[in-house]
């Protein structure tokens, strides 16, 4: 069982920045990759970014490439999602998830195995 806990969400003005954190339980084969997803009310959940445990593999969706970053601190079992130049359309509940393969972070094969509770991001003027 992999436990995940997100934090760092909040309300920010347009153009602002936030850093989300995802603390994961100890490393296991089930959490080789940590993925970030988001879901806005009335919309489908969409992937944002993913990173391998070693940090040597990252993946960003097109919507996140230009403004988001992902990194990890293995000593703290923590993955960070940096978000810059935030826009109202970035408002959503952000979830981190754990998967054994990158393809599962991208939504294939049933998606990730474990999910956190989410942290809310609200971007407004």
Coordinates of C-alpha atoms in Angstrom, one line a residue, residues 1-117:
X1 CA 0.0 0.0 0.0
X2 CA 1.4 3.3 -1.1
X3 CA 0.2 6.4 0.8
X4 CA 0.3 9.8 -0.8
X5 CA -0.4 13.2 0.7
X6 CA -0.5 16.4 -1.3
X7 CA -0.1 19.9 0.0
X8 CA 0.6 23.4 -1.2
X9 CA -2.6 24.3 -2.9
X10 CA -4.4 27.6 -2.3
X11 CA -5.7 30.7 -3.9
X12 CA -3.4 32.8 -6.2
X13 CA -3.8 35.7 -8.6
X14 CA -3.5 35.3 -12.3
X15 CA 0.2 35.2 -13.2
X16 CA 1.2 33.9 -9.8
X17 CA 3.1 30.8 -8.8
X18 CA 2.5 27.8 -6.5
X19 CA 4.5 24.8 -5.6
X20 CA 2.6 21.6 -4.8
X21 CA 4.2 18.8 -2.7
X22 CA 3.4 15.1 -2.7
X23 CA 4.8 13.1 0.1
X24 CA 4.9 9.4 -0.6
X25 CA 5.4 6.4 1.6
X26 CA 8.7 4.5 1.3
X27 CA 9.8 3.5 -2.2
X28 CA 8.3 0.4 -3.7
X29 CA 7.9 -1.1 -7.2
X30 CA 4.4 0.3 -7.1
X31 CA 5.6 3.9 -7.0
X32 CA 8.4 4.0 -9.5
X33 CA 6.6 6.9 -11.0
X34 CA 4.8 9.8 -9.3
X35 CA 2.2 11.5 -11.5
X36 CA 0.3 14.7 -11.1
X37 CA -3.3 15.0 -12.4
X38 CA -5.9 17.7 -12.1
X39 CA -9.7 17.8 -12.3
X40 CA -11.8 20.9 -12.5
X41 CA -15.6 20.8 -11.7
X42 CA -17.5 19.2 -14.5
X43 CA -14.4 18.2 -16.4
X44 CA -12.5 15.0 -16.9
X45 CA -9.4 14.4 -15.0
X46 CA -6.3 15.2 -17.0
X47 CA -2.6 14.4 -16.6
X48 CA -0.2 17.2 -15.9
X49 CA 3.3 15.8 -15.3
X50 CA 5.2 12.7 -14.1
X51 CA 8.6 11.8 -12.8
X52 CA 10.5 8.6 -12.1
X53 CA 11.8 7.8 -8.7
X54 CA 15.3 8.3 -10.0
X55 CA 14.4 11.6 -11.5
X56 CA 15.8 10.6 -14.9
X57 CA 12.5 10.5 -16.7
X58 CA 9.9 13.2 -16.7
X59 CA 6.8 13.7 -18.8
X60 CA 4.6 16.8 -19.3
X61 CA 1.4 17.1 -21.1
X62 CA 1.2 19.9 -23.7
X63 CA -0.8 22.2 -21.3
X64 CA 2.0 22.0 -18.7
X65 CA 5.2 22.0 -20.7
X66 CA 5.8 25.7 -20.8
X67 CA 4.9 26.7 -17.3
X68 CA 5.2 23.7 -15.0
X69 CA 8.1 21.9 -13.5
X70 CA 8.5 18.6 -11.6
X71 CA 11.2 17.5 -9.3
X72 CA 11.8 15.1 -6.4
X73 CA 13.7 14.9 -3.2
X74 CA 14.1 11.3 -2.4
X75 CA 15.5 11.9 1.0
X76 CA 12.1 13.4 1.9
X77 CA 10.1 11.0 -0.3
X78 CA 8.6 14.1 -1.8
X79 CA 7.8 15.1 -5.4
X80 CA 7.2 18.8 -6.2
X81 CA 5.1 20.4 -8.9
X82 CA 6.1 23.9 -9.7
X83 CA 3.5 26.0 -11.4
X84 CA 4.3 29.5 -12.9
X85 CA 2.3 32.1 -14.7
X86 CA -0.9 30.6 -13.5
X87 CA -4.1 31.1 -15.4
X88 CA -7.8 30.7 -14.4
X89 CA -8.0 27.5 -16.4
X90 CA -5.4 26.0 -14.1
X91 CA -7.9 26.1 -11.3
X92 CA -8.7 22.5 -10.3
X93 CA -8.1 19.9 -7.6
X94 CA -4.6 18.5 -8.1
X95 CA -3.9 14.9 -7.2
X96 CA -0.7 13.0 -7.1
X97 CA -0.6 9.3 -7.9
X98 CA 1.8 6.4 -7.9
X99 CA 2.3 4.0 -10.7
X100 CA 4.8 1.2 -11.6
X101 CA 5.1 2.4 -15.2
X102 CA 5.1 5.8 -17.0
X103 CA 2.4 4.6 -19.3
X104 CA 0.1 4.3 -16.3
X105 CA 0.7 7.9 -15.5
X106 CA -0.3 8.7 -19.0
X107 CA -3.6 7.0 -18.5
X108 CA -2.9 3.7 -20.2
X109 CA -3.4 0.3 -18.6
X110 CA -5.9 1.5 -16.1
X111 CA -3.9 4.4 -14.8
X112 CA -2.1 4.7 -11.5
X113 CA -2.6 2.3 -8.6
X114 CA -2.6 4.8 -5.7
X115 CA -4.0 8.3 -5.3
X116 CA -3.7 11.1 -2.8
X117 CA -6.7 13.1 -1.5

